[in-house]
Short mmCIF file of the N, C-alpha and C atoms (twelve columns), coordinates in Angstrom:
data_MODEL
# 
_entry.id   MODEL 
# 
loop_
_atom_site.group_PDB 
_atom_site.id 
_atom_site.type_symbol 
_atom_site.label_atom_id 
_atom_site.label_alt_id 
_atom_site.label_comp_id 
_atom_site.label_asym_id 
_atom_site.label_seq_id 
_atom_site.Cartn_x 
_atom_site.Cartn_y 
_atom_site.Cartn_z 
_atom_site.pdbx_PDB_model_num 
ATOM 1   N N  . MET A 1  -0.385  10.337  11.424  1 
ATOM 2   C CA . MET A 1  -0.316  8.917   11.694  1 
ATOM 3   C C  . MET A 1  -0.732  8.135   10.447  1 
ATOM 4   N N  . ILE A 2  0.060   7.163   10.073  1 
ATOM 5   C CA . ILE A 2  -0.235  6.319   8.917   1 
ATOM 6   C C  . ILE A 2  -1.222  5.241   9.345   1 
ATOM 7   N N  . GLU A 3  -2.317  5.105   8.602   1 
ATOM 8   C CA . GLU A 3  -3.342  4.120   8.924   1 
ATOM 9   C C  . GLU A 3  -3.252  2.943   7.958   1 
ATOM 10  N N  . ILE A 4  -3.054  1.745   8.509   1 
ATOM 11  C CA . ILE A 4  -3.000  0.540   7.693   1 
ATOM 12  C C  . ILE A 4  -4.412  0.154   7.276   1 
ATOM 13  N N  . GLY A 5  -4.571  -0.227  5.998   1 
ATOM 14  C CA . GLY A 5  -5.863  -0.696  5.502   1 
ATOM 15  C C  . GLY A 5  -6.779  0.403   5.010   1 
ATOM 16  N N  . LYS A 6  -6.256  1.625   4.866   1 
ATOM 17  C CA . LYS A 6  -7.079  2.753   4.424   1 
ATOM 18  C C  . LYS A 6  -6.350  3.568   3.357   1 
ATOM 19  N N  . LYS A 7  -7.144  4.193   2.492   1 
ATOM 20  C CA . LYS A 7  -6.599  5.143   1.528   1 
ATOM 21  C C  . LYS A 7  -6.458  6.485   2.232   1 
ATOM 22  N N  . GLN A 8  -5.329  7.169   2.004   1 
ATOM 23  C CA . GLN A 8  -5.071  8.411   2.724   1 
ATOM 24  C C  . GLN A 8  -4.047  9.265   1.973   1 
ATOM 25  N N  . PRO A 9  -4.112  10.576  2.150   1 
ATOM 26  C CA . PRO A 9  -3.086  11.438  1.553   1 
ATOM 27  C C  . PRO A 9  -1.857  11.465  2.466   1 
ATOM 28  N N  . LEU A 10 -0.681  11.265  1.871   1 
ATOM 29  C CA . LEU A 10 0.574   11.323  2.621   1 
ATOM 30  C C  . LEU A 10 1.579   12.167  1.842   1 
ATOM 31  N N  . MET A 11 2.448   12.845  2.570   1 
ATOM 32  C CA . MET A 11 3.433   13.726  1.962   1 
ATOM 33  C C  . MET A 11 4.720   12.964  1.630   1 
ATOM 34  N N  . VAL A 12 5.318   13.295  0.487   1 
ATOM 35  C CA . VAL A 12 6.601   12.716  0.094   1 
ATOM 36  C C  . VAL A 12 7.687   13.330  0.976   1 
ATOM 37  N N  . VAL A 13 8.408   12.488  1.751   1 
ATOM 38  C CA . VAL A 13 9.466   12.999  2.620   1 
ATOM 39  C C  . VAL A 13 10.851  12.835  2.007   1 
ATOM 40  N N  . ASN A 14 11.031  11.802  1.176   1 
ATOM 41  C CA . ASN A 14 12.278  11.717  0.418   1 
ATOM 42  C C  . ASN A 14 12.151  10.739  -0.741  1 
ATOM 43  N N  . LYS A 15 12.988  10.957  -1.753  1 
ATOM 44  C CA . LYS A 15 13.009  10.122  -2.951  1 
ATOM 45  C C  . LYS A 15 14.246  9.237   -2.914  1 
ATOM 46  N N  . THR A 16 14.102  8.005   -3.403  1 
ATOM 47  C CA . THR A 16 15.226  7.087   -3.521  1 
ATOM 48  C C  . THR A 16 15.206  6.498   -4.921  1 
ATOM 49  N N  . GLU A 17 16.181  5.677   -5.238  1 
ATOM 50  C CA . GLU A 17 16.231  5.059   -6.560  1 
ATOM 51  C C  . GLU A 17 15.152  3.997   -6.740  1 
ATOM 52  N N  . PHE A 18 14.572  3.492   -5.645  1 
ATOM 53  C CA . PHE A 18 13.561  2.440   -5.737  1 
ATOM 54  C C  . PHE A 18 12.153  2.908   -5.381  1 
ATOM 55  N N  . GLY A 19 11.949  4.214   -5.170  1 
ATOM 56  C CA . GLY A 19 10.623  4.748   -4.879  1 
ATOM 57  C C  . GLY A 19 10.706  6.000   -4.030  1 
ATOM 58  N N  . VAL A 20 9.605   6.307   -3.347  1 
ATOM 59  C CA . VAL A 20 9.572   7.461   -2.452  1 
ATOM 60  C C  . VAL A 20 9.047   7.018   -1.092  1 
ATOM 61  N N  . TYR A 21 9.509   7.707   -0.054  1 
ATOM 62  C CA . TYR A 21 8.981   7.474   1.284   1 
ATOM 63  C C  . TYR A 21 7.953   8.552   1.579   1 
ATOM 64  N N  . LEU A 22 6.824   8.112   2.129   1 
ATOM 65  C CA . LEU A 22 5.701   8.997   2.434   1 
ATOM 66  C C  . LEU A 22 5.484   9.036   3.935   1 
ATOM 67  N N  . GLY A 23 4.951   10.139  4.439   1 
ATOM 68  C CA . GLY A 23 4.623   10.274  5.856   1 
ATOM 69  C C  . GLY A 23 5.319   11.470  6.449   1 
ATOM 70  N N  . ASN A 24 6.148   11.215  7.489   1 
ATOM 71  C CA . ASN A 24 6.947   12.270  8.115   1 
ATOM 72  C C  . ASN A 24 8.265   11.654  8.572   1 
ATOM 73  N N  . GLU A 25 9.134   12.430  9.171   1 
ATOM 74  C CA . GLU A 25 10.455  11.929  9.554   1 
ATOM 75  C C  . GLU A 25 10.390  10.799  10.586  1 
ATOM 76  N N  . GLN A 26 9.363   10.767  11.436  1 
ATOM 77  C CA . GLN A 26 9.243   9.741   12.459  1 
ATOM 78  C C  . GLN A 26 8.553   8.478   11.950  1 
ATOM 79  N N  . GLU A 27 7.649   8.613   11.003  1 
ATOM 80  C CA . GLU A 27 6.845   7.487   10.526  1 
ATOM 81  C C  . GLU A 27 6.770   7.545   9.004   1 
ATOM 82  N N  . LYS A 28 7.369   6.540   8.338   1 
ATOM 83  C CA . LYS A 28 7.436   6.538   6.880   1 
ATOM 84  C C  . LYS A 28 6.957   5.212   6.315   1 
ATOM 85  N N  . VAL A 29 6.466   5.270   5.074   1 
ATOM 86  C CA . VAL A 29 6.080   4.075   4.336   1 
ATOM 87  C C  . VAL A 29 6.582   4.229   2.903   1 
ATOM 88  N N  . LEU A 30 7.041   3.123   2.315   1 
ATOM 89  C CA . LEU A 30 7.581   3.146   0.963   1 
ATOM 90  C C  . LEU A 30 6.471   3.029   -0.070  1 
ATOM 91  N N  . LEU A 31 6.530   3.894   -1.075  1 
ATOM 92  C CA . LEU A 31 5.720   3.768   -2.283  1 
ATOM 93  C C  . LEU A 31 6.712   3.366   -3.370  1 
ATOM 94  N N  . PRO A 32 6.658   2.097   -3.845  1 
ATOM 95  C CA . PRO A 32 7.632   1.640   -4.841  1 
ATOM 96  C C  . PRO A 32 7.613   2.488   -6.114  1 
ATOM 97  N N  . GLY A 33 8.761   2.550   -6.779  1 
ATOM 98  C CA . GLY A 33 8.935   3.372   -7.962  1 
ATOM 99  C C  . GLY A 33 7.940   3.129   -9.070  1 
ATOM 100 N N  . LYS A 34 7.439   1.900   -9.217  1 
ATOM 101 C CA . LYS A 34 6.487   1.621   -10.299 1 
ATOM 102 C C  . LYS A 34 5.168   2.384   -10.143 1 
ATOM 103 N N  . TYR A 35 4.906   2.937   -8.955  1 
ATOM 104 C CA . TYR A 35 3.695   3.715   -8.713  1 
ATOM 105 C C  . TYR A 35 3.942   5.217   -8.686  1 
ATOM 106 N N  . VAL A 36 5.188   5.644   -8.908  1 
ATOM 107 C CA . VAL A 36 5.564   7.049   -8.747  1 
ATOM 108 C C  . VAL A 36 5.767   7.712   -10.108 1 
ATOM 109 N N  . ASP A 37 5.080   8.824   -10.339 1 
ATOM 110 C CA . ASP A 37 5.293   9.620   -11.553 1 
ATOM 111 C C  . ASP A 37 6.657   10.293  -11.485 1 
ATOM 112 N N  . GLU A 38 7.272   10.511  -12.638 1 
ATOM 113 C CA . GLU A 38 8.605   11.106  -12.693 1 
ATOM 114 C C  . GLU A 38 8.661   12.515  -12.111 1 
ATOM 115 N N  . ASP A 39 7.547   13.252  -12.180 1 
ATOM 116 C CA . ASP A 39 7.559   14.647  -11.731 1 
ATOM 117 C C  . ASP A 39 7.255   14.826  -10.241 1 
ATOM 118 N N  . VAL A 40 7.126   13.741  -9.483  1 
ATOM 119 C CA . VAL A 40 6.849   13.827  -8.045  1 
ATOM 120 C C  . VAL A 40 8.075   14.371  -7.323  1 
ATOM 121 N N  . GLU A 41 7.857   15.315  -6.416  1 
ATOM 122 C CA . GLU A 41 8.937   15.962  -5.664  1 
ATOM 123 C C  . GLU A 41 8.691   15.856  -4.156  1 
ATOM 124 N N  . THR A 42 9.738   16.010  -3.372  1 
ATOM 125 C CA . THR A 42 9.621   16.053  -1.915  1 
ATOM 126 C C  . THR A 42 8.653   17.183  -1.542  1 
ATOM 127 N N  . GLY A 43 7.727   16.884  -0.645  1 
ATOM 128 C CA . GLY A 43 6.723   17.862  -0.227  1 
ATOM 129 C C  . GLY A 43 5.378   17.679  -0.910  1 
ATOM 130 N N  . ASP A 44 5.342   16.929  -2.028  1 
ATOM 131 C CA . ASP A 44 4.077   16.651  -2.711  1 
ATOM 132 C C  . ASP A 44 3.215   15.732  -1.853  1 
ATOM 133 N N  . SER A 45 1.911   15.828  -2.017  1 
ATOM 134 C CA . SER A 45 0.977   14.954  -1.326  1 
ATOM 135 C C  . SER A 45 0.428   13.938  -2.328  1 
ATOM 136 N N  . LEU A 46 0.447   12.654  -1.955  1 
ATOM 137 C CA . LEU A 46 -0.079  11.584  -2.801  1 
ATOM 138 C C  . LEU A 46 -1.119  10.799  -2.018  1 
ATOM 139 N N  . THR A 47 -2.195  10.415  -2.685  1 
ATOM 140 C CA . THR A 47 -3.204  9.584   -2.042  1 
ATOM 141 C C  . THR A 47 -2.871  8.128   -2.326  1 
ATOM 142 N N  . VAL A 48 -2.661  7.352   -1.257  1 
ATOM 143 C CA . VAL A 48 -2.229  5.963   -1.376  1 
ATOM 144 C C  . VAL A 48 -3.007  5.070   -0.419  1 
ATOM 145 N N  . PHE A 49 -2.966  3.779   -0.696  1 
ATOM 146 C CA . PHE A 49 -3.502  2.760   0.206   1 
ATOM 147 C C  . PHE A 49 -2.308  2.091   0.873   1 
ATOM 148 N N  . VAL A 50 -2.365  1.926   2.193   1 
ATOM 149 C CA . VAL A 50 -1.251  1.346   2.948   1 
ATOM 150 C C  . VAL A 50 -1.656  -0.029  3.474   1 
ATOM 151 N N  . TYR A 51 -0.772  -1.016  3.236   1 
ATOM 152 C CA . TYR A 51 -1.006  -2.376  3.721   1 
ATOM 153 C C  . TYR A 51 0.336   -3.033  4.029   1 
ATOM 154 N N  . ARG A 52 0.332   -4.299  4.416   1 
ATOM 155 C CA . ARG A 52 1.572   -5.026  4.708   1 
ATOM 156 C C  . ARG A 52 1.897   -5.946  3.536   1 
ATOM 157 N N  . ASP A 53 3.175   -5.968  3.140   1 
ATOM 158 C CA . ASP A 53 3.590   -6.833  2.045   1 
ATOM 159 C C  . ASP A 53 3.830   -8.257  2.553   1 
ATOM 160 N N  . SER A 54 4.321   -9.147  1.678   1 
ATOM 161 C CA . SER A 54 4.506   -10.549 2.048   1 
ATOM 162 C C  . SER A 54 5.573   -10.740 3.123   1 
ATOM 163 N N  . SER A 55 6.422   -9.735  3.339   1 
ATOM 164 C CA . SER A 55 7.423   -9.784  4.420   1 
ATOM 165 C C  . SER A 55 6.946   -9.040  5.664   1 
ATOM 166 N N  . ASP A 56 5.663   -8.678  5.697   1 
ATOM 167 C CA . ASP A 56 5.018   -7.994  6.817   1 
ATOM 168 C C  . ASP A 56 5.518   -6.566  7.032   1 
ATOM 169 N N  . ARG A 57 6.084   -5.948  5.977   1 
ATOM 170 C CA . ARG A 57 6.514   -4.545  6.046   1 
ATOM 171 C C  . ARG A 57 5.385   -3.660  5.518   1 
ATOM 172 N N  . LEU A 58 5.306   -2.443  6.052   1 
ATOM 173 C CA . LEU A 58 4.331   -1.494  5.514   1 
ATOM 174 C C  . LEU A 58 4.734   -1.109  4.105   1 
ATOM 175 N N  . ILE A 59 3.737   -1.034  3.215   1 
ATOM 176 C CA . ILE A 59 3.973   -0.669  1.821   1 
ATOM 177 C C  . ILE A 59 2.774   0.155   1.356   1 
ATOM 178 N N  . ALA A 60 3.011   1.069   0.444   1 
ATOM 179 C CA . ALA A 60 1.927   1.900   -0.091  1 
ATOM 180 C C  . ALA A 60 1.739   1.582   -1.570  1 
ATOM 181 N N  . THR A 61 0.543   1.810   -2.068  1 
ATOM 182 C CA . THR A 61 0.239   1.633   -3.474  1 
ATOM 183 C C  . THR A 61 -0.766  2.686   -3.906  1 
ATOM 184 N N  . THR A 62 -0.715  3.052   -5.176  1 
ATOM 185 C CA . THR A 62 -1.717  3.967   -5.713  1 
ATOM 186 C C  . THR A 62 -2.898  3.185   -6.278  1 
ATOM 187 N N  . ASN A 63 -2.787  1.845   -6.319  1 
ATOM 188 C CA . ASN A 63 -3.911  1.013   -6.748  1 
ATOM 189 C C  . ASN A 63 -5.014  1.072   -5.699  1 
ATOM 190 N N  . THR A 64 -6.239  0.928   -6.149  1 
ATOM 191 C CA . THR A 64 -7.384  0.972   -5.242  1 
ATOM 192 C C  . THR A 64 -7.880  -0.441  -4.965  1 
ATOM 193 N N  . PRO A 65 -7.884  -0.871  -3.704  1 
ATOM 194 C CA . PRO A 65 -8.385  -2.207  -3.379  1 
ATOM 195 C C  . PRO A 65 -9.909  -2.252  -3.485  1 
ATOM 196 N N  . LYS A 66 -10.430 -3.464  -3.562  1 
ATOM 197 C CA . LYS A 66 -11.884 -3.649  -3.634  1 
ATOM 198 C C  . LYS A 66 -12.554 -3.455  -2.278  1 
ATOM 199 N N  . ILE A 67 -11.756 -3.430  -1.219  1 
ATOM 200 C CA . ILE A 67 -12.275 -3.265  0.136   1 
ATOM 201 C C  . ILE A 67 -11.220 -2.580  0.999   1 
ATOM 202 N N  . GLU A 68 -11.677 -1.778  1.963   1 
ATOM 203 C CA . GLU A 68 -10.787 -1.155  2.937   1 
ATOM 204 C C  . GLU A 68 -11.161 -1.645  4.327   1 
ATOM 205 N N  . LEU A 69 -10.275 -1.387  5.289   1 
ATOM 206 C CA . LEU A 69 -10.495 -1.781  6.669   1 
ATOM 207 C C  . LEU A 69 -11.856 -1.273  7.154   1 
ATOM 208 N N  . GLY A 70 -12.643 -2.177  7.729   1 
ATOM 209 C CA . GLY A 70 -13.956 -1.816  8.252   1 
ATOM 210 C C  . GLY A 70 -15.071 -1.904  7.221   1 
ATOM 211 N N  . GLY A 71 -14.734 -2.192  5.966   1 
ATOM 212 C CA . GLY A 71 -15.736 -2.266  4.905   1 
ATOM 213 C C  . GLY A 71 -16.207 -3.689  4.662   1 
ATOM 214 N N  . LEU A 72 -17.206 -3.805  3.822   1 
ATOM 215 C CA . LEU A 72 -17.740 -5.109  3.422   1 
ATOM 216 C C  . LEU A 72 -17.701 -5.209  1.909   1 
ATOM 217 N N  . ALA A 73 -17.342 -6.380  1.408   1 
ATOM 218 C CA . ALA A 73 -17.329 -6.601  -0.036  1 
ATOM 219 C C  . ALA A 73 -17.385 -8.100  -0.290  1 
ATOM 220 N N  . ARG A 74 -17.915 -8.452  -1.421  1 
ATOM 221 C CA . ARG A 74 -17.909 -9.846  -1.861  1 
ATOM 222 C C  . ARG A 74 -16.663 -10.015 -2.721  1 
ATOM 223 N N  . LEU A 75 -15.765 -10.905 -2.297  1 
ATOM 224 C CA . LEU A 75 -14.506 -11.119 -3.001  1 
ATOM 225 C C  . LEU A 75 -14.424 -12.542 -3.527  1 
ATOM 226 N N  . LYS A 76 -13.735 -12.709 -4.642  1 
ATOM 227 C CA . LYS A 76 -13.566 -14.022 -5.259  1 
ATOM 228 C C  . LYS A 76 -12.385 -14.740 -4.603  1 
ATOM 229 N N  . VAL A 77 -12.579 -16.033 -4.314  1 
ATOM 230 C CA . VAL A 77 -11.501 -16.857 -3.774  1 
ATOM 231 C C  . VAL A 77 -10.558 -17.195 -4.919  1 
ATOM 232 N N  . SER A 78 -9.285  -16.848 -4.752  1 
ATOM 233 C CA . SER A 78 -8.317  -17.122 -5.820  1 
ATOM 234 C C  . SER A 78 -7.526  -18.405 -5.575  1 
ATOM 235 N N  . GLU A 79 -7.427  -18.823 -4.312  1 
ATOM 236 C CA . GLU A 79 -6.681  -20.041 -3.979  1 
ATOM 237 C C  . GLU A 79 -7.070  -20.503 -2.587  1 
ATOM 238 N N  . VAL A 80 -7.094  -21.826 -2.400  1 
ATOM 239 C CA . VAL A 80 -7.328  -22.409 -1.081  1 
ATOM 240 C C  . VAL A 80 -6.128  -23.296 -0.780  1 
ATOM 241 N N  . SER A 81 -5.553  -23.111 0.408   1 
ATOM 242 C CA . SER A 81 -4.405  -23.933 0.810   1 
ATOM 243 C C  . SER A 81 -4.638  -24.452 2.220   1 
ATOM 244 N N  . SER A 82 -3.637  -25.123 2.756   1 
ATOM 245 C CA . SER A 82 -3.765  -25.682 4.106   1 
ATOM 246 C C  . SER A 82 -3.841  -24.594 5.184   1 
ATOM 247 N N  . ILE A 83 -3.391  -23.373 4.874   1 
ATOM 248 C CA . ILE A 83 -3.456  -22.304 5.877   1 
ATOM 249 C C  . ILE A 83 -4.703  -21.429 5.756   1 
ATOM 250 N N  . GLY A 84 -5.453  -21.582 4.666   1 
ATOM 251 C CA . GLY A 84 -6.683  -20.811 4.521   1 
ATOM 252 C C  . GLY A 84 -6.990  -20.453 3.076   1 
ATOM 253 N N  . ALA A 85 -7.952  -19.571 2.916   1 
ATOM 254 C CA . ALA A 85 -8.390  -19.139 1.593   1 
ATOM 255 C C  . ALA A 85 -7.818  -17.763 1.284   1 
ATOM 256 N N  . PHE A 86 -7.332  -17.599 0.062   1 
ATOM 257 C CA . PHE A 86 -6.794  -16.326 -0.385  1 
ATOM 258 C C  . PHE A 86 -7.819  -15.654 -1.286  1 
ATOM 259 N N  . LEU A 87 -8.093  -14.385 -1.026  1 
ATOM 260 C CA . LEU A 87 -9.116  -13.641 -1.734  1 
ATOM 261 C C  . LEU A 87 -8.492  -12.569 -2.618  1 
ATOM 262 N N  . ASP A 88 -9.064  -12.380 -3.813  1 
ATOM 263 C CA . ASP A 88 -8.621  -11.327 -4.718  1 
ATOM 264 C C  . ASP A 88 -9.277  -10.033 -4.284  1 
ATOM 265 N N  . TRP A 89 -8.461  -9.108  -3.790  1 
ATOM 266 C CA . TRP A 89 -9.004  -7.821  -3.342  1 
ATOM 267 C C  . TRP A 89 -8.486  -6.673  -4.192  1 
ATOM 268 N N  . GLY A 90 -7.885  -7.015  -5.339  1 
ATOM 269 C CA . GLY A 90 -7.468  -5.996  -6.291  1 
ATOM 270 C C  . GLY A 90 -6.029  -5.516  -6.156  1 
ATOM 271 N N  . LEU A 91 -5.266  -6.105  -5.237  1 
ATOM 272 C CA . LEU A 91 -3.858  -5.729  -5.062  1 
ATOM 273 C C  . LEU A 91 -2.983  -6.927  -5.407  1 
ATOM 274 N N  . GLU A 92 -1.669  -6.696  -5.528  1 
ATOM 275 C CA . GLU A 92 -0.731  -7.759  -5.915  1 
ATOM 276 C C  . GLU A 92 -0.736  -8.912  -4.917  1 
ATOM 277 N N  . LYS A 93 -0.764  -8.604  -3.647  1 
ATOM 278 C CA . LYS A 93 -0.785  -9.644  -2.605  1 
ATOM 279 C C  . LYS A 93 -2.232  -9.954  -2.268  1 
ATOM 280 N N  . ASN A 94 -2.627  -11.235 -2.423  1 
ATOM 281 C CA . ASN A 94 -3.996  -11.613 -2.093  1 
ATOM 282 C C  . ASN A 94 -4.236  -11.577 -0.597  1 
ATOM 283 N N  . LEU A 95 -5.473  -11.401 -0.228  1 
ATOM 284 C CA . LEU A 95 -5.890  -11.303 1.168   1 
ATOM 285 C C  . LEU A 95 -6.120  -12.695 1.741   1 
ATOM 286 N N  . LEU A 96 -5.538  -13.011 2.902   1 
ATOM 287 C CA . LEU A 96 -5.732  -14.314 3.549   1 
ATOM 288 C C  . LEU A 96 -6.926  -14.253 4.456   1 
# 
């Protein structure tokens, strides 16, 4: 089972031109190509952090966030808007 908001080892189930899919045949998450080494093969295990992208799709990254689900951390506010405050948690998409 893929856990959102946590770092976890997942198996490469298939490679595409834009990255690799991790997990199993029933449940997969994309690891974009910019995070994938050239020598990665189907069946390899990669440790990734899984979260939702700006389109609310599951996405994986090899970057390490400053906080995981259930944890506590002091984060810097990067922007305040009418919908709330965005926090820098070390990933491309800021945390709302």
